[in-house]
Amino acid sequence: MSFRQVLRHNDTSPMLFVGEGSDQVEEFSGNFFITKYTEQRIALTSFKKTALGDGFFFNLSFADYWVNLRLNSVGETPLVVSIESSSNNFNRLWLRVPALPDERVFGGGEQFTYLNLRGRVFPVWTREQGVGRNKSSLTTFMADQLGRAGGDYHTTYYPQPTWLTSRKYFLHYTGSNYAEMDFRHQDFLEMLVEGDTRPAAWHFQVQSSLSSLVSCLSGLLGRVRPLPTWLYEGAILGVQGGTQQMLARLEEANASGVAVKGLWIQDWSGARATPFGSRVFWNWQWDPTHYPGLNTTIQTLQERGVRVLAYINPNLDSRGDLFATARAQGYLVRDATGDPYLVSFGSFRCGMVDFTNPAAYTWYKDDVIKGNMLKLGLGGWMADFGEYLPVDSVLHSGDPNLLHNQWPRLWARLNMQAISEMGADAADVVFFSRSGFSGSSNVSMLTWAGDQNVDWSLSDGAASTVPAALSLGLSGMGVTHFDIGGYTSYVLPSFRMVRSAERLLRSAEHAVFGPVFRTHEGNIPRVNAQFYSSPYMLQCFKRLVDMFVTLKQYHQHVNNVTVTTGLPALRPLFLDYPDDDNSYEIEYQYLYGDDLLVAPVYLPNQTTWSVYLPPSAAGSSWLYLWNATLASTGGQKVAVPTLVGQPPVFFRNDSAFVGTFRKIGKMELPSQCCVVKLGKGTGPREG
């Protein structure tokens, strides 16, 4: 058995603090501005231990403040710490865990900026991730000026009060209270929890390896379910604009030989023009004016092996008839006056379906998702949002302060139940969520990384999806993907941010080596490069989709490992190479399964790229995908050429899928060399 010191207490270094304070929480379009003021913080220095059954009581106290902690083992978890009773004259509690100065910390849910969390504070509060997410960047400044939407390094759709460290233990808090994880100190890590922690608890687990630790965590939280195999057989094209436009994009792709398995039409319920671009009309029923004949078209496409996917979220536009129905039935979250709580989503306002109301939950599941979506024949959908529940709202039951973080999980569970209850009629249906919390892995089929910029920034561009996937995988949610090309664009007199052809293709080549290949036109499609922008783009795109499809058996293998063991599909290098100290510093590379090492190109105008290869086992080596004669036993950085369409990827020479990888490596680039000038246009590259 492995042992770690995870708790330590003495007069000068207590493990528990309590205190009092006040909060101010302001919400604006899903961005939460949280001001915390701690009035006092008291160290509980006095200590008394009492044996009790299979565990112990620890009484920690100071003056009139006291807490009785229960320490015991539960199931597979060797140490569970819970509060049995307390003096109740505090509203903040800090649990302190000893640390080493060089200890690395990971997890925290989906973290877009940092993989190693050491040195910073991470609030646990689901919200919009924000635009730019870097307070020193022009993009974030402009987003803040235009709509207070800039975000910061810690803002995320999917937070989780969990950390894992290089000392090979994890701590997971089972509650949904507002929490903060503080990793700024050299000799300890600390978790703040606000409000009443009962009946929640802190679970500690130790293992001999980080991979075993992740398996244990995913077992505790609930593992993901298998993905339908059709996802690996082609691209899901994000298109919109009506039935004829949808079919025209499909035929255009098919004419170029693109393998298409899905058409994702987010505007199936209608569209509205807004200052941020075209937005979907949030009235979740088929709009026959916008998509005439969609019901029969879905059936025809299904016979051709192409599924139609749509879009939904838990909010209802106040101008729609579903809102009117929900309001009349009392199905909406209320404000203090008893009226529906109307939340601003930019240029329109919505009511939120109250998932704590059993009648509202059943109506949304049965009438809206089953009745309006599954019975229409849709093959899946984006289950968006889930982060907006206001803390000053009034629910049918429960405290919104405690339910805010749980809301994304309730929303995902509703979608999963709707599909499950349809049985064989929905066996291959898939939905994907952007928000989540502890336990979402057991009710979400798939996540995606949300609304990245169409630029090249580290904090909110393509690069940010890598630490996001890795941290999420380490937190127990092992299957995720992203919008190919990004989403957020700006076209303003003083600020312009649009997607180049290179940005789209670099993102697509990254997506080849992951579980889902899905495009998005972005919030302003007309200004962004698209897969259909030119014949050259279609040539490039067709080849990348072929690469993805060629990996079908490998995709299935990786997904099966995730489902059965909890090990994520996209892994940080150190998970498989824990004895290699350098691997812990690599944030923007990943292992896809056991056998592929991927180093996405996330900067423009790159013709070579530096890749770190961890040391391979004796007799094994890394082979460069595009020139297998380039081999390395690892433990070093190598520079490789990286034409657009040939991303830096290595594979293990002892893999059972070597033949598949070699087949991809022989796929020639389209004519005109690189097909696109680096950083410019959609025309052919000269030369």
XYZ file of C-alpha atoms in Angstrom, residues 88-576:
489
model
C -22.362 27.124 13.213
C -21.118 30.670 13.904
C -19.114 30.893 10.674
C -19.840 30.849 6.932
C -16.386 30.055 5.582
C -14.153 27.044 6.076
C -10.618 26.438 4.825
C -9.077 22.959 4.655
C -5.289 22.986 4.385
C -3.207 20.163 2.933
C 0.606 19.966 3.225
C 2.615 20.348 0.015
C 6.184 20.272 -1.229
C 7.704 23.325 -2.934
C 8.188 21.467 -6.230
C 4.834 19.648 -6.144
C 2.768 20.048 -9.298
C -1.028 20.357 -9.177
C -3.531 19.469 -11.900
C -7.272 19.122 -12.410
C -9.777 21.759 -11.385
C -12.172 20.732 -14.148
C -11.636 22.353 -17.553
C -8.844 24.912 -17.279
C -7.982 26.720 -20.511
C -4.893 28.704 -19.523
C -2.765 26.515 -17.262
C -2.237 22.774 -16.973
C -0.106 22.982 -13.834
C -2.288 25.059 -11.495
C 0.416 25.783 -8.924
C 0.915 29.430 -8.053
C -2.656 30.671 -8.559
C -6.190 30.716 -7.134
C -9.006 28.975 -9.009
C -12.637 29.752 -8.108
C -15.091 26.892 -8.530
C -18.043 28.594 -10.205
C -19.491 27.666 -13.584
C -19.836 30.648 -15.920
C -19.051 31.926 -19.390
C -15.364 31.391 -20.085
C -15.118 34.933 -21.449
C -13.631 36.355 -24.630
C -9.858 36.660 -24.693
C -9.389 35.449 -21.096
C -6.250 37.526 -20.623
C -6.616 40.914 -18.971
C -3.452 42.207 -20.659
C -4.665 41.494 -24.216
C -6.453 43.875 -26.589
C -9.120 41.265 -27.325
C -10.067 40.942 -23.667
C -10.015 44.714 -23.234
C -12.379 45.186 -26.172
C -14.694 42.427 -24.944
C -14.813 44.057 -21.517
C -15.579 47.437 -23.018
C -18.297 46.116 -25.329
C -20.097 43.760 -22.959
C -18.112 43.030 -19.773
C -17.317 39.686 -21.400
C -13.524 39.524 -21.278
C -13.009 36.667 -18.847
C -9.805 35.799 -17.001
C -7.320 32.934 -16.662
C -9.632 30.973 -14.332
C -13.073 31.532 -15.909
C -14.485 28.279 -17.234
C -17.719 26.526 -18.163
C -16.699 23.365 -16.322
C -15.053 23.936 -12.925
C -14.612 21.140 -10.428
C -13.423 21.142 -6.785
C -10.800 18.482 -7.470
C -7.053 18.445 -7.603
C -4.410 15.806 -8.287
C -0.748 16.290 -7.535
C 2.585 14.839 -8.525
C 2.657 13.221 -5.061
C 0.042 10.841 -6.540
C -3.046 11.654 -4.514
C -6.269 13.435 -5.310
C -8.637 15.527 -3.223
C -12.243 15.842 -4.347
C -14.907 17.878 -2.557
C -18.374 16.411 -3.122
C -20.360 19.599 -2.483
C -21.491 22.283 -4.927
C -20.918 25.309 -2.678
C -18.854 28.171 -4.008
C -15.248 27.132 -3.450
C -11.742 28.351 -4.178
C -8.630 26.261 -4.655
C -5.554 28.198 -3.551
C -2.218 26.897 -4.854
C -0.093 30.002 -4.207
C 1.857 28.758 -1.198
C 4.997 26.648 -1.177
C 4.253 24.406 1.782
C 0.485 23.906 1.572
C -2.552 23.772 -0.713
C -5.881 25.078 0.503
C -9.551 24.811 -0.351
C -12.072 27.423 0.752
C -15.707 26.347 0.948
C -18.504 28.802 1.675
C -21.751 28.050 3.472
C -22.765 24.798 5.108
C -20.572 21.913 3.917
C -22.866 19.196 5.262
C -23.509 16.540 3.985
C -20.606 16.996 1.552
C -17.153 15.586 2.227
C -13.556 15.680 1.051
C -12.416 12.437 -0.551
C -8.709 11.592 -0.577
C -7.272 8.820 -2.722
C -3.659 7.691 -3.116
C -2.258 5.413 -5.793
C 1.125 4.273 -7.019
C 0.641 6.069 -10.379
C -1.203 9.091 -11.726
C -2.951 6.937 -14.325
C -4.376 4.712 -11.565
C -5.396 7.846 -9.718
C -7.348 9.163 -12.728
C -9.065 5.781 -13.084
C -10.101 5.928 -9.435
C -11.421 9.465 -9.800
C -13.453 8.618 -12.894
C -14.841 5.615 -11.048
C -15.874 7.834 -8.162
C -17.574 10.439 -10.383
C -18.997 8.090 -13.015
C -17.470 7.173 -16.364
C -18.485 8.271 -19.827
C -20.522 6.043 -22.129
C -19.442 4.734 -25.557
C -19.777 7.081 -28.503
C -21.731 5.965 -31.590
C -19.404 4.579 -34.252
C -20.826 6.833 -36.989
C -18.976 9.751 -35.419
C -15.706 8.232 -36.650
C -16.860 7.769 -40.242
C -16.803 11.352 -41.451
C -17.196 15.023 -40.718
C -20.053 16.828 -39.024
C -20.451 20.019 -41.019
C -21.673 23.095 -39.200
C -23.968 24.769 -41.742
C -27.033 26.981 -41.566
C -29.357 29.156 -43.592
C -32.283 26.893 -44.455
C -32.967 23.560 -46.132
C -31.657 24.447 -49.577
C -28.487 26.000 -48.199
C -27.889 22.954 -45.990
C -28.302 20.568 -48.935
C -26.165 22.749 -51.190
C -23.281 22.604 -48.701
C -23.656 18.827 -48.481
C -23.603 18.351 -52.254
C -20.656 20.719 -52.567
C -18.729 18.636 -50.029
C -19.793 15.334 -51.590
C -18.756 16.541 -55.054
C -15.238 17.037 -53.689
C -15.263 13.583 -52.097
C -15.666 14.746 -48.505
C -17.033 11.985 -46.262
C -19.949 13.639 -44.436
C -21.800 11.869 -41.629
C -23.623 14.802 -40.076
C -25.080 18.222 -40.857
C -25.297 20.399 -37.780
C -27.941 23.113 -38.266
C -28.014 25.233 -35.140
C -30.687 27.536 -36.650
C -33.305 24.774 -37.127
C -35.673 26.729 -34.858
C -35.201 30.011 -36.735
C -32.666 32.830 -36.649
C -32.461 36.411 -35.444
C -29.988 39.128 -36.451
C -28.073 40.619 -33.504
C -25.063 42.951 -33.117
C -22.968 39.830 -32.350
C -24.008 38.169 -35.612
C -26.825 35.831 -36.512
C -28.265 34.128 -33.418
C -30.596 31.173 -33.157
C -34.216 31.865 -32.170
C -34.430 30.107 -28.803
C -37.835 28.564 -29.342
C -37.037 24.879 -29.573
C -39.255 23.615 -32.341
C -38.743 23.193 -36.059
C -39.264 26.403 -38.028
C -40.839 25.179 -41.308
C -40.490 28.594 -42.901
C -36.728 28.658 -42.371
C -36.283 24.915 -43.043
C -39.134 23.829 -45.335
C -39.578 20.072 -45.617
C -37.000 19.371 -42.930
C -38.913 16.364 -41.598
C -38.792 14.502 -44.899
C -35.288 15.766 -45.678
C -34.022 14.273 -42.414
C -35.450 10.898 -43.401
C -33.960 11.067 -46.900
C -30.545 12.015 -45.575
C -30.713 9.271 -42.954
C -31.153 6.756 -45.783
C -27.934 8.152 -47.280
C -26.131 7.688 -43.969
C -26.123 11.394 -43.080
C -27.606 12.555 -39.796
C -29.007 15.994 -39.099
C -28.060 17.525 -35.757
C -29.553 20.605 -34.130
C -29.164 22.895 -31.128
C -30.941 23.482 -27.815
C -30.305 25.077 -24.438
C -32.310 25.371 -21.199
C -33.485 28.925 -21.906
C -36.561 30.155 -23.773
C -36.719 33.400 -25.753
C -39.404 35.622 -24.226
C -40.810 36.211 -27.742
C -41.478 32.523 -28.384
C -44.562 30.393 -27.816
C -42.627 27.834 -25.708
C -41.849 30.652 -23.293
C -45.561 31.512 -23.171
C -46.424 27.887 -22.398
C -43.756 27.607 -19.691
C -44.839 30.891 -18.130
C -48.494 29.877 -18.051
C -47.647 26.547 -16.412
C -45.243 28.018 -13.831
C -42.255 26.155 -15.301
C -39.750 29.029 -15.223
C -37.215 30.153 -12.641
C -38.715 33.155 -10.829
C -37.449 36.443 -9.487
C -38.201 37.849 -6.031
C -41.587 39.190 -7.174
C -42.741 35.805 -8.464
C -42.433 36.724 -12.146
C -40.222 34.770 -14.563
C -36.581 35.699 -14.062
C -35.565 37.201 -17.411
C -31.858 36.828 -18.145
C -30.127 38.952 -20.767
C -28.313 37.097 -23.546
C -27.110 40.176 -25.310
C -29.841 41.469 -27.589
C -32.691 39.324 -26.241
C -34.037 38.126 -22.911
C -34.976 34.625 -21.857
C -36.689 32.686 -19.135
C -34.943 29.659 -17.663
C -36.711 26.322 -17.263
C -36.751 25.346 -13.585
C -35.233 21.868 -13.390
C -36.090 21.615 -9.680
C -39.774 21.577 -10.649
C -40.602 17.931 -11.559
C -43.418 19.007 -13.878
C -41.177 21.474 -15.712
C -38.384 18.914 -15.971
C -40.752 16.313 -17.442
C -42.297 18.824 -19.872
C -38.901 19.869 -21.230
C -37.721 16.274 -21.502
C -40.887 14.793 -23.011
C -42.559 17.570 -24.986
C -39.545 19.589 -26.106
C -36.615 17.188 -26.514
C -38.507 13.976 -27.265
C -41.463 15.576 -29.005
C -39.773 18.365 -30.973
C -36.335 16.857 -31.593
C -36.121 13.084 -31.315
C -39.472 12.438 -32.991
C -38.420 14.765 -35.793
C -35.602 12.290 -36.443
C -32.613 14.385 -35.356
C -29.396 12.436 -34.875
C -28.089 14.649 -32.112
C -27.643 18.192 -30.901
C -25.506 20.686 -29.069
C -26.865 20.993 -25.523
C -25.547 24.475 -24.896
C -25.321 26.709 -21.815
C -26.214 25.646 -18.275
C -24.004 28.235 -16.536
C -26.438 31.114 -16.060
C -28.560 30.299 -12.998
C -28.692 33.556 -10.974
C -28.036 33.294 -7.244
C -30.863 35.754 -6.478
C -33.461 33.655 -8.304
C -36.310 31.720 -6.689
C -36.610 28.010 -7.492
C -39.372 25.489 -7.036
C -37.087 23.847 -4.491
C -33.522 24.309 -3.329
C -30.991 27.076 -2.834
C -29.717 28.644 -6.092
C -26.333 29.264 -4.422
C -25.909 25.493 -4.078
C -27.632 24.596 -7.328
C -25.766 27.048 -9.569
C -22.821 24.672 -10.057
C -25.152 21.676 -10.321
C -27.268 23.234 -13.088
C -25.106 22.004 -16.001
C -25.263 18.454 -14.634
C -29.055 18.629 -14.256
C -29.298 19.903 -17.824
C -27.101 17.090 -19.170
C -29.026 14.471 -17.192
C -32.297 15.678 -18.714
C -30.850 15.241 -22.224
C -29.438 11.816 -21.420
C -32.732 10.624 -19.950
C -34.687 11.795 -22.993
C -32.435 9.759 -25.265
C -32.419 6.704 -22.988
C -36.197 6.671 -22.704
C -36.561 6.595 -26.497
C -34.702 3.264 -26.519
C -33.767 1.782 -29.890
C -35.213 4.798 -31.707
C -32.383 6.931 -30.300
C -29.617 4.322 -29.973
C -27.133 6.284 -32.115
C -28.149 9.789 -31.036
C -25.429 11.933 -29.487
C -25.492 15.272 -27.675
C -22.552 17.400 -26.613
C -22.329 19.861 -23.709
C -20.052 22.802 -23.046
C -20.714 23.266 -19.327
C -20.383 20.800 -16.505
C -19.519 20.042 -12.912
C -18.599 17.053 -10.771
C -20.454 13.990 -12.028
C -21.280 15.408 -15.454
C -19.143 12.627 -16.924
C -21.821 10.124 -15.960
C -24.655 11.996 -17.703
C -22.896 13.750 -20.613
C -22.005 11.780 -23.731
C -19.448 14.269 -24.905
C -18.217 17.786 -24.179
C -16.830 20.498 -26.382
C -14.583 23.361 -25.410
C -17.056 26.171 -26.022
C -16.530 29.495 -27.763
C -12.867 29.990 -28.586
C -11.666 32.977 -30.599
C -10.844 32.582 -34.276
C -7.407 34.083 -33.547
C -4.064 32.542 -32.537
C -3.977 33.605 -28.902
C -2.770 31.198 -26.226
C -5.430 32.200 -23.731
C -8.517 31.864 -25.962
C -7.461 30.630 -29.385
C -6.839 27.127 -30.699
C -4.010 26.553 -28.231
C -6.327 26.891 -25.224
C -8.280 23.774 -26.204
C -5.261 21.590 -25.390
C -4.833 22.333 -21.645
C -8.641 22.425 -21.465
C -8.898 18.843 -22.737
C -6.000 17.637 -20.602
C -7.208 19.178 -17.346
C -10.739 17.949 -17.997
C -9.463 14.443 -18.677
C -7.461 14.463 -15.462
C -10.662 15.556 -13.674
C -12.550 12.467 -14.846
C -14.255 13.653 -18.070
C -12.241 11.864 -20.724
C -14.009 12.649 -24.032
C -14.052 16.173 -25.437
C -13.623 18.084 -28.699
C -13.854 21.638 -30.070
C -15.301 23.826 -32.816
C -12.977 23.471 -35.802
C -11.818 27.001 -36.580
C -13.138 28.590 -33.410
C -16.287 30.652 -32.950
C -15.872 34.265 -31.788
C -15.181 36.961 -34.387
C -15.321 40.749 -34.239
C -15.810 43.169 -37.108
C -15.734 46.693 -35.698
C -14.375 49.995 -36.990
C -11.620 49.897 -34.373
C -11.129 46.158 -33.979
C -11.266 43.252 -36.391
C -10.750 39.580 -35.574
C -11.680 37.087 -38.304
C -10.692 33.540 -39.210
C -8.008 32.989 -41.822
C -7.798 29.930 -44.047
C -4.670 28.853 -42.202
C -6.404 29.097 -38.824
C -9.249 26.907 -40.078
C -6.984 24.262 -41.587
C -4.608 24.126 -38.612
C -7.614 23.608 -36.364
C -8.964 20.877 -38.654
C -5.667 18.996 -38.745
C -5.665 19.107 -34.949
C -9.201 17.676 -34.863
C -8.124 14.687 -36.954
C -6.418 13.323 -33.854
C -9.398 13.392 -31.530
C -12.818 11.771 -31.140
C -15.003 14.146 -33.232
C -14.453 16.136 -36.429
C -17.016 18.973 -36.380
C -16.882 22.397 -38.008
C -18.483 25.686 -36.999
C -19.083 28.660 -39.290
C -18.543 31.079 -36.393
C -20.725 33.907 -35.164
C -20.164 35.930 -38.383
C -19.848 33.314 -41.145
C -19.480 35.758 -44.039
C -16.147 37.145 -42.785
C -14.572 33.836 -41.786
C -12.763 31.310 -43.963
C -14.936 28.195 -44.405
C -14.276 24.708 -45.704
C -16.333 25.693 -48.762
C -14.561 29.031 -49.368
C -12.694 27.754 -52.440
C -11.897 24.563 -54.358
C -8.477 24.549 -52.706
C -9.994 24.586 -49.243
C -12.282 21.702 -50.174
C -9.288 19.706 -51.431
C -7.456 20.274 -48.172
C -10.535 19.571 -46.113
C -11.327 16.343 -47.978
C -7.852 14.977 -47.255
C -8.080 15.826 -43.543
C -11.460 14.113 -43.259
C -9.949 11.067 -45.001
C -7.213 11.028 -42.374
C -9.806 11.134 -39.616
C -11.838 8.294 -41.151
C -8.727 6.167 -41.669
C -8.249 6.308 -37.899
C -11.711 4.834 -37.235
C -10.512 1.632 -35.566
C -8.005 3.578 -33.497
C -10.708 6.078 -32.456
C -12.872 3.152 -31.326
C -9.975 1.600 -29.444
C -9.219 4.850 -27.614
C -12.880 5.401 -26.728
C -13.170 1.850 -25.400
C -10.165 2.410 -23.130
C -11.734 5.615 -21.792
C -15.087 3.944 -21.170
C -13.602 0.918 -19.390
C -10.701 2.470 -17.469
C -11.524 6.168 -17.206
C -8.189 7.151 -18.767
C -8.863 10.160 -20.993
C -8.685 9.995 -24.774
C -6.415 13.059 -24.820
C -3.730 12.742 -22.152
C -0.874 14.860 -20.864
C 2.478 13.274 -21.586
C 3.271 12.685 -17.921
C 0.281 10.384 -17.479
C 2.036 7.722 -19.571
